[in-house]
mmCIF file of N, CA and C in Angstrom:
data_model
loop_
_atom_site.group_PDB
_atom_site.id
_atom_site.type_symbol
_atom_site.label_atom_id
_atom_site.label_comp_id
_atom_site.label_asym_id
_atom_site.label_seq_id
_atom_site.Cartn_x
_atom_site.Cartn_y
_atom_site.Cartn_z
ATOM 1 N N MET A 244 -19.392 43.495 -20.112
ATOM 2 C CA MET A 244 -18.844 44.654 -19.440
ATOM 3 C C MET A 244 -17.330 44.595 -19.556
ATOM 4 N N PRO A 245 -16.691 45.680 -19.901
ATOM 5 C CA PRO A 245 -15.233 45.715 -19.995
ATOM 6 C C PRO A 245 -14.588 45.484 -18.633
ATOM 7 N N ILE A 246 -13.448 44.800 -18.625
ATOM 8 C CA ILE A 246 -12.741 44.515 -17.370
ATOM 9 C C ILE A 246 -12.446 45.791 -16.603
ATOM 10 N N GLY A 247 -12.044 46.853 -17.302
ATOM 11 C CA GLY A 247 -11.714 48.120 -16.649
ATOM 12 C C GLY A 247 -12.888 48.746 -15.922
ATOM 13 N N LYS A 248 -14.113 48.282 -16.193
ATOM 14 C CA LYS A 248 -15.297 48.831 -15.526
ATOM 15 C C LYS A 248 -15.935 47.799 -14.602
ATOM 16 N N GLY A 249 -15.211 46.722 -14.322
ATOM 17 C CA GLY A 249 -15.781 45.626 -13.542
ATOM 18 C C GLY A 249 -15.572 45.704 -12.046
ATOM 19 N N GLY A 250 -14.921 46.734 -11.540
ATOM 20 C CA GLY A 250 -14.777 46.880 -10.097
ATOM 21 C C GLY A 250 -13.633 46.092 -9.484
ATOM 22 N N THR A 251 -12.744 45.544 -10.315
ATOM 23 C CA THR A 251 -11.629 44.769 -9.771
ATOM 24 C C THR A 251 -10.401 45.624 -9.532
ATOM 25 N N GLY A 252 -10.396 46.823 -10.099
ATOM 26 C CA GLY A 252 -9.213 47.674 -9.994
ATOM 27 C C GLY A 252 -8.173 47.357 -11.051
ATOM 28 N N GLY A 253 -8.453 46.388 -11.909
ATOM 29 C CA GLY A 253 -7.519 46.017 -12.964
ATOM 30 C C GLY A 253 -8.048 46.417 -14.323
ATOM 31 N N THR A 254 -7.146 46.637 -15.242
ATOM 32 C CA THR A 254 -7.566 46.976 -16.606
ATOM 33 C C THR A 254 -7.329 45.835 -17.587
ATOM 34 N N THR A 255 -6.689 44.742 -17.104
ATOM 35 C CA THR A 255 -6.497 43.548 -17.941
ATOM 36 C C THR A 255 -7.038 42.349 -17.178
ATOM 37 N N GLU A 256 -7.244 41.265 -17.902
ATOM 38 C CA GLU A 256 -7.726 40.038 -17.262
ATOM 39 C C GLU A 256 -6.761 39.564 -16.176
ATOM 40 N N THR A 257 -5.460 39.610 -16.454
ATOM 41 C CA THR A 257 -4.449 39.179 -15.487
ATOM 42 C C THR A 257 -4.481 40.056 -14.241
ATOM 43 N N GLN A 258 -4.568 41.374 -14.408
ATOM 44 C CA GLN A 258 -4.637 42.273 -13.248
ATOM 45 C C GLN A 258 -5.906 42.019 -12.436
ATOM 46 N N ALA A 259 -7.017 41.779 -13.118
ATOM 47 C CA ALA A 259 -8.276 41.510 -12.420
ATOM 48 C C ALA A 259 -8.161 40.237 -11.580
ATOM 49 N N ARG A 260 -7.604 39.149 -12.154
ATOM 50 C CA ARG A 260 -7.443 37.897 -11.398
ATOM 51 C C ARG A 260 -6.507 38.095 -10.214
ATOM 52 N N THR A 261 -5.400 38.835 -10.427
ATOM 53 C CA THR A 261 -4.449 39.094 -9.343
ATOM 54 C C THR A 261 -5.126 39.857 -8.216
ATOM 55 N N ASN A 262 -5.849 40.919 -8.561
ATOM 56 C CA ASN A 262 -6.521 41.722 -7.540
ATOM 57 C C ASN A 262 -7.590 40.941 -6.785
ATOM 58 N N LEU A 263 -8.226 39.992 -7.453
ATOM 59 C CA LEU A 263 -9.246 39.161 -6.809
ATOM 60 C C LEU A 263 -8.647 37.930 -6.119
ATOM 61 N N GLY A 264 -7.370 37.663 -6.354
ATOM 62 C CA GLY A 264 -6.728 36.490 -5.764
ATOM 63 C C GLY A 264 -7.141 35.189 -6.423
ATOM 64 N N VAL A 265 -7.560 35.258 -7.681
ATOM 65 C CA VAL A 265 -8.014 34.071 -8.415
ATOM 66 C C VAL A 265 -6.877 33.592 -9.307
ATOM 67 N N MET A 266 -6.499 32.334 -9.157
ATOM 68 C CA MET A 266 -5.410 31.780 -9.961
ATOM 69 C C MET A 266 -5.959 30.801 -10.992
ATOM 70 N N THR A 267 -5.226 30.643 -12.066
ATOM 71 C CA THR A 267 -5.537 29.681 -13.111
ATOM 72 C C THR A 267 -4.596 28.491 -12.951
ATOM 73 N N ALA A 268 -5.162 27.284 -13.006
ATOM 74 C CA ALA A 268 -4.360 26.064 -12.906
ATOM 75 C C ALA A 268 -4.027 25.557 -14.304
ATOM 76 N N ILE A 269 -2.756 25.263 -14.542
ATOM 77 C CA ILE A 269 -2.293 24.723 -15.822
ATOM 78 C C ILE A 269 -1.605 23.386 -15.537
ATOM 79 N N GLU A 270 -2.084 22.321 -16.148
ATOM 80 C CA GLU A 270 -1.463 21.012 -15.950
ATOM 81 C C GLU A 270 -0.155 20.957 -16.736
ATOM 82 N N LEU A 271 0.942 20.731 -16.025
ATOM 83 C CA LEU A 271 2.270 20.689 -16.632
ATOM 84 C C LEU A 271 2.739 19.263 -16.905
ATOM 85 N N TYR A 272 2.128 18.296 -16.219
ATOM 86 C CA TYR A 272 2.519 16.893 -16.395
ATOM 87 C C TYR A 272 1.388 16.018 -15.871
ATOM 88 N N TYR A 273 1.120 14.899 -16.557
ATOM 89 C CA TYR A 273 0.165 13.906 -16.060
ATOM 90 C C TYR A 273 0.530 12.534 -16.595
ATOM 91 N N ASN A 274 0.543 11.563 -15.691
ATOM 92 C CA ASN A 274 0.757 10.163 -16.042
ATOM 93 C C ASN A 274 0.065 9.356 -14.944
ATOM 94 N N ALA A 275 -1.065 8.755 -15.240
ATOM 95 C CA ALA A 275 -1.881 8.060 -14.245
ATOM 96 C C ALA A 275 -1.114 6.971 -13.507
ATOM 97 N N SER A 276 -0.143 6.343 -14.154
ATOM 98 C CA SER A 276 0.629 5.271 -13.520
ATOM 99 C C SER A 276 1.693 5.803 -12.571
ATOM 100 N N GLY A 277 2.050 7.069 -12.705
ATOM 101 C CA GLY A 277 3.099 7.641 -11.870
ATOM 102 C C GLY A 277 4.473 7.425 -12.468
ATOM 103 N N ASN A 278 5.411 8.250 -12.034
ATOM 104 C CA ASN A 278 6.771 8.210 -12.555
ATOM 105 C C ASN A 278 7.733 8.386 -11.385
ATOM 106 N N SER A 279 8.731 7.548 -11.285
ATOM 107 C CA SER A 279 9.725 7.668 -10.221
ATOM 108 C C SER A 279 11.079 8.117 -10.751
ATOM 109 N N GLY A 280 11.110 8.609 -11.986
ATOM 110 C CA GLY A 280 12.359 9.065 -12.599
ATOM 111 C C GLY A 280 12.288 10.531 -12.983
ATOM 112 N N THR A 281 13.005 10.884 -14.042
ATOM 113 C CA THR A 281 13.037 12.254 -14.545
ATOM 114 C C THR A 281 11.734 12.578 -15.273
ATOM 115 N N ILE A 282 11.238 13.811 -15.076
ATOM 116 C CA ILE A 282 9.981 14.238 -15.688
ATOM 117 C C ILE A 282 10.222 15.544 -16.449
ATOM 118 N N THR A 283 9.684 15.618 -17.662
ATOM 119 C CA THR A 283 9.741 16.854 -18.441
ATOM 120 C C THR A 283 8.381 17.536 -18.376
ATOM 121 N N LEU A 284 8.371 18.800 -17.949
ATOM 122 C CA LEU A 284 7.142 19.577 -17.838
ATOM 123 C C LEU A 284 6.841 20.264 -19.169
ATOM 124 N N SER A 285 5.580 20.625 -19.371
ATOM 125 C CA SER A 285 5.179 21.242 -20.632
ATOM 126 C C SER A 285 5.608 22.702 -20.749
ATOM 127 N N SER A 286 5.980 23.353 -19.632
ATOM 128 C CA SER A 286 6.530 24.709 -19.708
ATOM 129 C C SER A 286 7.377 25.003 -18.476
ATOM 130 N N SER A 287 8.069 26.127 -18.483
ATOM 131 C CA SER A 287 8.999 26.490 -17.415
ATOM 132 C C SER A 287 8.277 26.843 -16.122
ATOM 133 N N ILE A 288 8.843 26.424 -14.992
ATOM 134 C CA ILE A 288 8.247 26.753 -13.692
ATOM 135 C C ILE A 288 8.329 28.244 -13.388
ATOM 136 N N ALA A 289 9.181 28.976 -14.096
ATOM 137 C CA ALA A 289 9.306 30.426 -13.878
ATOM 138 C C ALA A 289 8.011 31.155 -14.228
ATOM 139 N N ASN A 290 7.124 30.512 -14.979
ATOM 140 C CA ASN A 290 5.856 31.122 -15.390
ATOM 141 C C ASN A 290 4.763 31.018 -14.327
ATOM 142 N N TYR A 291 5.051 30.379 -13.185
ATOM 143 C CA TYR A 291 4.004 30.065 -12.209
ATOM 144 C C TYR A 291 4.392 30.522 -10.808
ATOM 145 N N GLN A 292 3.407 30.972 -10.051
ATOM 146 C CA GLN A 292 3.645 31.389 -8.673
ATOM 147 C C GLN A 292 3.611 30.200 -7.709
ATOM 148 N N ILE A 293 2.870 29.165 -8.065
ATOM 149 C CA ILE A 293 2.783 27.957 -7.238
ATOM 150 C C ILE A 293 2.924 26.744 -8.153
ATOM 151 N N ILE A 294 3.715 25.773 -7.705
ATOM 152 C CA ILE A 294 3.836 24.479 -8.381
ATOM 153 C C ILE A 294 3.311 23.438 -7.400
ATOM 154 N N GLU A 295 2.338 22.628 -7.814
ATOM 155 C CA GLU A 295 1.820 21.561 -6.950
ATOM 156 C C GLU A 295 2.172 20.221 -7.563
ATOM 157 N N ILE A 296 2.791 19.372 -6.752
ATOM 158 C CA ILE A 296 3.225 18.052 -7.196
ATOM 159 C C ILE A 296 2.346 17.015 -6.500
ATOM 160 N N PHE A 297 1.661 16.204 -7.285
ATOM 161 C CA PHE A 297 0.805 15.141 -6.768
ATOM 162 C C PHE A 297 1.570 13.824 -6.903
ATOM 163 N N TYR A 298 1.619 13.051 -5.837
ATOM 164 C CA TYR A 298 2.377 11.805 -5.875
ATOM 165 C C TYR A 298 1.693 10.745 -5.032
ATOM 166 N N MET A 299 2.115 9.506 -5.245
ATOM 167 C CA MET A 299 1.523 8.375 -4.525
ATOM 168 C C MET A 299 2.612 7.448 -4.033
ATOM 169 N N LEU A 300 2.288 6.768 -2.934
ATOM 170 C CA LEU A 300 3.156 5.735 -2.374
ATOM 171 C C LEU A 300 2.395 4.424 -2.404
ATOM 172 N N TYR A 301 3.049 3.383 -2.821
ATOM 173 C CA TYR A 301 2.481 2.046 -2.715
ATOM 174 C C TYR A 301 3.298 1.336 -1.660
ATOM 175 N N THR A 302 2.801 1.336 -0.448
ATOM 176 C CA THR A 302 3.565 0.737 0.636
ATOM 177 C C THR A 302 2.626 0.105 1.641
ATOM 178 N N LEU A 303 3.079 -0.919 2.293
ATOM 179 C CA LEU A 303 2.282 -1.610 3.297
ATOM 180 C C LEU A 303 0.898 -1.962 2.751
ATOM 181 N N SER A 304 0.864 -2.357 1.496
ATOM 182 C CA SER A 304 -0.366 -2.754 0.812
ATOM 183 C C SER A 304 -1.417 -1.658 0.795
ATOM 184 N N ALA A 305 -0.995 -0.402 0.815
ATOM 185 C CA ALA A 305 -1.939 0.723 0.767
ATOM 186 C C ALA A 305 -1.559 1.654 -0.371
ATOM 187 N N ASP A 306 -2.532 2.387 -0.837
ATOM 188 C CA ASP A 306 -2.334 3.345 -1.917
ATOM 189 C C ASP A 306 -2.487 4.732 -1.308
ATOM 190 N N TRP A 307 -1.385 5.415 -1.055
ATOM 191 C CA TRP A 307 -1.387 6.706 -0.380
ATOM 192 C C TRP A 307 -1.172 7.816 -1.405
ATOM 193 N N HIS A 308 -2.086 8.783 -1.449
ATOM 194 C CA HIS A 308 -1.965 9.917 -2.364
ATOM 195 C C HIS A 308 -1.700 11.190 -1.573
ATOM 196 N N HIS A 309 -0.755 12.001 -2.041
ATOM 197 C CA HIS A 309 -0.354 13.233 -1.366
ATOM 198 C C HIS A 309 -0.099 14.309 -2.401
ATOM 199 N N SER A 310 0.032 15.548 -1.923
ATOM 200 C CA SER A 310 0.523 16.619 -2.797
ATOM 201 C C SER A 310 1.332 17.588 -1.948
ATOM 202 N N ILE A 311 2.215 18.303 -2.607
ATOM 203 C CA ILE A 311 3.027 19.326 -1.966
ATOM 204 C C ILE A 311 2.972 20.559 -2.853
ATOM 205 N N LYS A 312 2.795 21.738 -2.227
ATOM 206 C CA LYS A 312 2.790 22.991 -2.979
ATOM 207 C C LYS A 312 4.095 23.718 -2.728
ATOM 208 N N LEU A 313 4.732 24.134 -3.806
ATOM 209 C CA LEU A 313 5.975 24.889 -3.745
ATOM 210 C C LEU A 313 5.683 26.293 -4.249
ATOM 211 N N TYR A 314 5.951 27.284 -3.416
ATOM 212 C CA TYR A 314 5.687 28.676 -3.780
ATOM 213 C C TYR A 314 6.905 29.246 -4.498
ATOM 214 N N ASN A 315 6.657 29.899 -5.610
ATOM 215 C CA ASN A 315 7.720 30.324 -6.506
ATOM 216 C C ASN A 315 7.543 31.801 -6.849
ATOM 217 N N LYS A 316 8.632 32.543 -6.820
ATOM 218 C CA LYS A 316 8.588 33.963 -7.186
ATOM 219 C C LYS A 316 9.395 34.189 -8.454
ATOM 220 N N GLY A 317 9.059 33.458 -9.497
ATOM 221 C CA GLY A 317 9.699 33.649 -10.782
ATOM 222 C C GLY A 317 11.011 32.912 -10.961
ATOM 223 N N ALA A 318 11.401 32.071 -9.994
ATOM 224 C CA ALA A 318 12.651 31.325 -10.108
ATOM 225 C C ALA A 318 12.520 30.241 -11.168
ATOM 226 N N SER A 319 13.637 29.909 -11.795
ATOM 227 C CA SER A 319 13.622 28.820 -12.774
ATOM 228 C C SER A 319 14.209 27.542 -12.173
ATOM 229 N N GLU A 320 14.475 27.554 -10.859
ATOM 230 C CA GLU A 320 15.007 26.367 -10.188
ATOM 231 C C GLU A 320 14.435 26.279 -8.773
ATOM 232 N N ILE A 321 13.967 25.089 -8.402
ATOM 233 C CA ILE A 321 13.423 24.819 -7.069
ATOM 234 C C ILE A 321 14.004 23.490 -6.594
ATOM 235 N N VAL A 322 14.389 23.431 -5.326
ATOM 236 C CA VAL A 322 14.844 22.184 -4.716
ATOM 237 C C VAL A 322 13.919 21.901 -3.541
ATOM 238 N N SER A 323 13.456 20.663 -3.418
ATOM 239 C CA SER A 323 12.532 20.313 -2.347
ATOM 240 C C SER A 323 12.638 18.823 -2.039
ATOM 241 N N SER A 324 11.817 18.382 -1.099
ATOM 242 C CA SER A 324 11.747 16.964 -0.746
ATOM 243 C C SER A 324 10.298 16.561 -0.578
ATOM 244 N N LEU A 325 9.998 15.324 -0.909
ATOM 245 C CA LEU A 325 8.715 14.720 -0.594
ATOM 246 C C LEU A 325 8.949 13.903 0.668
ATOM 247 N N VAL A 326 8.254 14.218 1.753
ATOM 248 C CA VAL A 326 8.446 13.498 3.016
ATOM 249 C C VAL A 326 7.092 12.988 3.479
ATOM 250 N N ASN A 327 7.031 11.722 3.869
ATOM 251 C CA ASN A 327 5.792 11.106 4.329
ATOM 252 C C ASN A 327 6.053 10.319 5.593
ATOM 253 N N ALA A 328 5.097 10.341 6.489
ATOM 254 C CA ALA A 328 5.167 9.533 7.705
ATOM 255 C C ALA A 328 3.990 8.568 7.703
ATOM 256 N N ILE A 329 4.274 7.307 7.897
ATOM 257 C CA ILE A 329 3.239 6.280 7.972
ATOM 258 C C ILE A 329 3.460 5.514 9.266
ATOM 259 N N GLY A 330 2.470 5.511 10.137
ATOM 260 C CA GLY A 330 2.616 4.844 11.426
ATOM 261 C C GLY A 330 1.574 3.766 11.613
ATOM 262 N N GLY A 331 1.846 2.868 12.545
ATOM 263 C CA GLY A 331 0.896 1.812 12.847
ATOM 264 C C GLY A 331 1.583 0.646 13.523
ATOM 265 N N THR A 332 0.840 -0.413 13.708
ATOM 266 C CA THR A 332 1.382 -1.623 14.316
ATOM 267 C C THR A 332 1.412 -2.713 13.260
ATOM 268 N N TYR A 333 2.592 -3.258 13.035
ATOM 269 C CA TYR A 333 2.783 -4.309 12.055
ATOM 270 C C TYR A 333 3.567 -5.433 12.715
ATOM 271 N N SER A 334 3.104 -6.644 12.561
ATOM 272 C CA SER A 334 3.761 -7.824 13.152
ATOM 273 C C SER A 334 3.976 -7.618 14.648
ATOM 274 N N SER A 335 2.949 -7.167 15.364
ATOM 275 C CA SER A 335 2.997 -6.947 16.816
ATOM 276 C C SER A 335 4.081 -5.961 17.215
ATOM 277 N N ASN A 336 4.417 -5.025 16.367
ATOM 278 C CA ASN A 336 5.502 -4.087 16.630
ATOM 279 C C ASN A 336 5.040 -2.689 16.225
ATOM 280 N N SER A 337 5.001 -1.738 17.176
ATOM 281 C CA SER A 337 4.656 -0.363 16.825
ATOM 282 C C SER A 337 5.774 0.202 15.975
ATOM 283 N N ARG A 338 5.410 0.898 14.914
ATOM 284 C CA ARG A 338 6.421 1.323 13.964
ATOM 285 C C ARG A 338 5.994 2.632 13.309
ATOM 286 N N LEU A 339 6.989 3.462 13.005
ATOM 287 C CA LEU A 339 6.781 4.670 12.226
ATOM 288 C C LEU A 339 7.783 4.634 11.089
ATOM 289 N N LYS A 340 7.296 4.775 9.872
ATOM 290 C CA LYS A 340 8.188 4.814 8.709
ATOM 291 C C LYS A 340 8.154 6.211 8.132
ATOM 292 N N LEU A 341 9.327 6.778 7.907
ATOM 293 C CA LEU A 341 9.457 8.077 7.252
ATOM 294 C C LEU A 341 10.096 7.854 5.892
ATOM 295 N N TYR A 342 9.420 8.294 4.848
ATOM 296 C CA TYR A 342 9.930 8.174 3.489
ATOM 297 C C TYR A 342 10.334 9.554 3.007
ATOM 298 N N GLY A 343 11.490 9.676 2.404
ATOM 299 C CA GLY A 343 11.940 10.947 1.852
ATOM 300 C C GLY A 343 12.461 10.764 0.446
ATOM 301 N N SER A 344 12.114 11.688 -0.426
ATOM 302 C CA SER A 344 12.573 11.647 -1.809
ATOM 303 C C SER A 344 12.978 13.062 -2.193
ATOM 304 N N ASN A 345 14.265 13.276 -2.419
ATOM 305 C CA ASN A 345 14.753 14.600 -2.811
ATOM 306 C C ASN A 345 14.500 14.828 -4.289
ATOM 307 N N LEU A 346 14.148 16.061 -4.631
ATOM 308 C CA LEU A 346 13.933 16.375 -6.034
ATOM 309 C C LEU A 346 14.319 17.810 -6.324
ATOM 310 N N GLY A 347 14.582 18.079 -7.570
ATOM 311 C CA GLY A 347 14.894 19.418 -8.031
ATOM 312 C C GLY A 347 14.207 19.666 -9.354
ATOM 313 N N ILE A 348 13.768 20.904 -9.559
ATOM 314 C CA ILE A 348 13.167 21.276 -10.832
ATOM 315 C C ILE A 348 13.990 22.421 -11.399
ATOM 316 N N THR A 349 14.511 22.243 -12.576
ATOM 317 C CA THR A 349 15.247 23.292 -13.270
ATOM 318 C C THR A 349 14.531 23.564 -14.582
ATOM 319 N N VAL A 350 14.043 24.781 -14.744
ATOM 320 C CA VAL A 350 13.265 25.245 -15.885
ATOM 321 C C VAL A 350 12.054 24.335 -16.093
ATOM 322 N N ASN A 351 12.165 23.270 -16.888
ATOM 323 C CA ASN A 351 11.018 22.383 -17.101
ATOM 324 C C ASN A 351 11.374 20.903 -16.925
ATOM 325 N N THR A 352 12.431 20.617 -16.146
ATOM 326 C CA THR A 352 12.841 19.229 -15.916
ATOM 327 C C THR A 352 12.916 18.941 -14.424
ATOM 328 N N LEU A 353 12.175 17.930 -13.977
ATOM 329 C CA LEU A 353 12.225 17.478 -12.592
ATOM 330 C C LEU A 353 13.143 16.268 -12.517
ATOM 331 N N THR A 354 14.121 16.311 -11.626
ATOM 332 C CA THR A 354 15.032 15.180 -11.431
ATOM 333 C C THR A 354 14.980 14.740 -9.979
ATOM 334 N N ARG A 355 15.328 13.491 -9.742
ATOM 335 C CA ARG A 355 15.310 12.898 -8.403
ATOM 336 C C ARG A 355 16.712 12.808 -7.844
ATOM 337 N N GLY A 356 16.804 12.983 -6.518
ATOM 338 C CA GLY A 356 18.038 12.731 -5.791
ATOM 339 C C GLY A 356 17.870 11.444 -4.997
ATOM 340 N N ALA A 357 18.401 11.432 -3.798
ATOM 341 C CA ALA A 357 18.342 10.234 -2.952
ATOM 342 C C ALA A 357 16.918 9.971 -2.476
ATOM 343 N N ASN A 358 16.585 8.702 -2.340
ATOM 344 C CA ASN A 358 15.323 8.254 -1.759
ATOM 345 C C ASN A 358 15.671 7.442 -0.520
ATOM 346 N N THR A 359 15.251 7.909 0.656
ATOM 347 C CA THR A 359 15.597 7.199 1.887
ATOM 348 C C THR A 359 14.347 6.861 2.688
ATOM 349 N N MET A 360 14.513 5.885 3.576
ATOM 350 C CA MET A 360 13.433 5.445 4.435
ATOM 351 C C MET A 360 13.997 5.238 5.836
ATOM 352 N N SER A 361 13.349 5.830 6.834
ATOM 353 C CA SER A 361 13.714 5.585 8.232
ATOM 354 C C SER A 361 12.630 4.725 8.839
ATOM 355 N N ASN A 362 13.027 3.660 9.485
ATOM 356 C CA ASN A 362 12.094 2.742 10.115
ATOM 357 C C ASN A 362 12.312 2.846 11.623
ATOM 358 N N ILE A 363 11.356 3.431 12.334
ATOM 359 C CA ILE A 363 11.505 3.682 13.760
ATOM 360 C C ILE A 363 10.559 2.761 14.518
ATOM 361 N N THR A 364 11.133 1.936 15.398
ATOM 362 C CA THR A 364 10.323 1.056 16.245
ATOM 363 C C THR A 364 10.607 1.392 17.703
ATOM 364 N N GLY A 365 9.981 0.675 18.603
ATOM 365 C CA GLY A 365 10.198 0.919 20.023
ATOM 366 C C GLY A 365 11.603 0.587 20.486
ATOM 367 N N THR A 366 12.339 -0.184 19.705
ATOM 368 C CA THR A 366 13.664 -0.614 20.144
ATOM 369 C C THR A 366 14.820 -0.065 19.323
ATOM 370 N N ASN A 367 14.585 0.331 18.067
ATOM 371 C CA ASN A 367 15.703 0.841 17.271
ATOM 372 C C ASN A 367 15.222 1.659 16.082
ATOM 373 N N THR A 368 16.169 2.296 15.424
ATOM 374 C CA THR A 368 15.895 3.072 14.219
ATOM 375 C C THR A 368 16.883 2.649 13.145
ATOM 376 N N THR A 369 16.383 2.413 11.948
ATOM 377 C CA THR A 369 17.254 2.094 10.829
ATOM 378 C C THR A 369 16.967 3.067 9.684
ATOM 379 N N VAL A 370 18.002 3.397 8.941
ATOM 380 C CA VAL A 370 17.861 4.257 7.767
ATOM 381 C C VAL A 370 18.412 3.476 6.584
ATOM 382 N N ALA A 371 17.671 3.472 5.495
ATOM 383 C CA ALA A 371 18.106 2.706 4.319
ATOM 384 C C ALA A 371 17.594 3.372 3.055
ATOM 385 N N GLN A 372 18.142 2.942 1.937
ATOM 386 C CA GLN A 372 17.600 3.374 0.652
ATOM 387 C C GLN A 372 16.201 2.790 0.521
ATOM 388 N N VAL A 373 15.310 3.531 -0.067
ATOM 389 C CA VAL A 373 13.948 3.056 -0.277
ATOM 390 C C VAL A 373 13.961 1.977 -1.357
ATOM 391 N N PRO A 374 13.299 0.843 -1.103
ATOM 392 C CA PRO A 374 13.199 -0.154 -2.172
ATOM 393 C C PRO A 374 12.537 0.475 -3.396
ATOM 394 N N SER A 375 12.916 0.066 -4.579
ATOM 395 C CA SER A 375 12.400 0.691 -5.798
ATOM 396 C C SER A 375 10.879 0.636 -5.878
ATOM 397 N N THR A 376 10.274 -0.367 -5.244
ATOM 398 C CA THR A 376 8.812 -0.474 -5.270
ATOM 399 C C THR A 376 8.147 0.575 -4.381
ATOM 400 N N ASP A 377 8.898 1.190 -3.449
ATOM 401 C CA ASP A 377 8.332 2.154 -2.517
ATOM 402 C C ASP A 377 8.700 3.603 -2.824
ATOM 403 N N ILE A 378 9.420 3.869 -3.916
ATOM 404 C CA ILE A 378 9.772 5.241 -4.266
ATOM 405 C C ILE A 378 8.490 5.986 -4.642
ATOM 406 N N PRO A 379 8.261 7.172 -4.070
ATOM 407 C CA PRO A 379 7.050 7.929 -4.427
ATOM 408 C C PRO A 379 6.976 8.161 -5.936
ATOM 409 N N LYS A 380 5.807 7.914 -6.491
ATOM 410 C CA LYS A 380 5.596 8.087 -7.929
ATOM 411 C C LYS A 380 4.787 9.364 -8.155
ATOM 412 N N ILE A 381 5.357 10.282 -8.928
ATOM 413 C CA ILE A 381 4.686 11.532 -9.256
ATOM 414 C C ILE A 381 3.747 11.280 -10.428
ATOM 415 N N TYR A 382 2.469 11.645 -10.270
ATOM 416 C CA TYR A 382 1.532 11.399 -11.353
ATOM 417 C C TYR A 382 0.940 12.664 -11.960
ATOM 418 N N ARG A 383 1.124 13.810 -11.285
ATOM 419 C CA ARG A 383 0.568 15.054 -11.838
ATOM 420 C C ARG A 383 1.343 16.239 -11.272
ATOM 421 N N ILE A 384 1.587 17.231 -12.112
ATOM 422 C CA ILE A 384 2.203 18.482 -11.676
ATOM 423 C C ILE A 384 1.373 19.612 -12.280
ATOM 424 N N VAL A 385 0.972 20.560 -11.423
ATOM 425 C CA VAL A 385 0.137 21.679 -11.845
ATOM 426 C C VAL A 385 0.840 22.979 -11.492
ATOM 427 N N GLY A 386 0.820 23.930 -12.410
ATOM 428 C CA GLY A 386 1.325 25.270 -12.148
ATOM 429 C C GLY A 386 0.148 26.219 -11.984
ATOM 430 N N TYR A 387 0.232 27.126 -11.020
ATOM 431 C CA TYR A 387 -0.836 28.099 -10.784
ATOM 432 C C TYR A 387 -0.288 29.496 -11.058
ATOM 433 N N THR A 388 -1.063 30.284 -11.783
ATOM 434 C CA THR A 388 -0.671 31.644 -12.102
ATOM 435 C C THR A 388 -1.892 32.542 -12.142
ATOM 436 N N TYR A 389 -1.657 33.824 -12.037
ATOM 437 C CA TYR A 389 -2.755 34.809 -12.121
ATOM 438 C C TYR A 389 -3.072 35.109 -13.568
#
């Protein structure tokens, strides 16, 4: 059946997907080991309405996987942060650790800014650079489009 007669209100495949709210996922980057440096994407972020960044933390002997979705309206530059909170009791001390990693994407290149860690306990708070072993590692980036 032709798309124009399919009841979606669209006359092209793209219009039909847009009208139905169905997006196509395109993998822009993948590295199973993760990357804590500069990343080159397979195409420009301006081509996608949503960019999803999948990343992992190796901290406190745990493997934490997260993702963040960045909504894009055709921009070729996005600035964001990866922020994680990990809480618990370690060495008889209640503690909350906040990890932050600043990043920017320009056209098809993701670059990193400062990586910081706040360690909050019942008695004090410290802020420091994240040890290189604890920097969030990006392992996959997906662009979504209609």
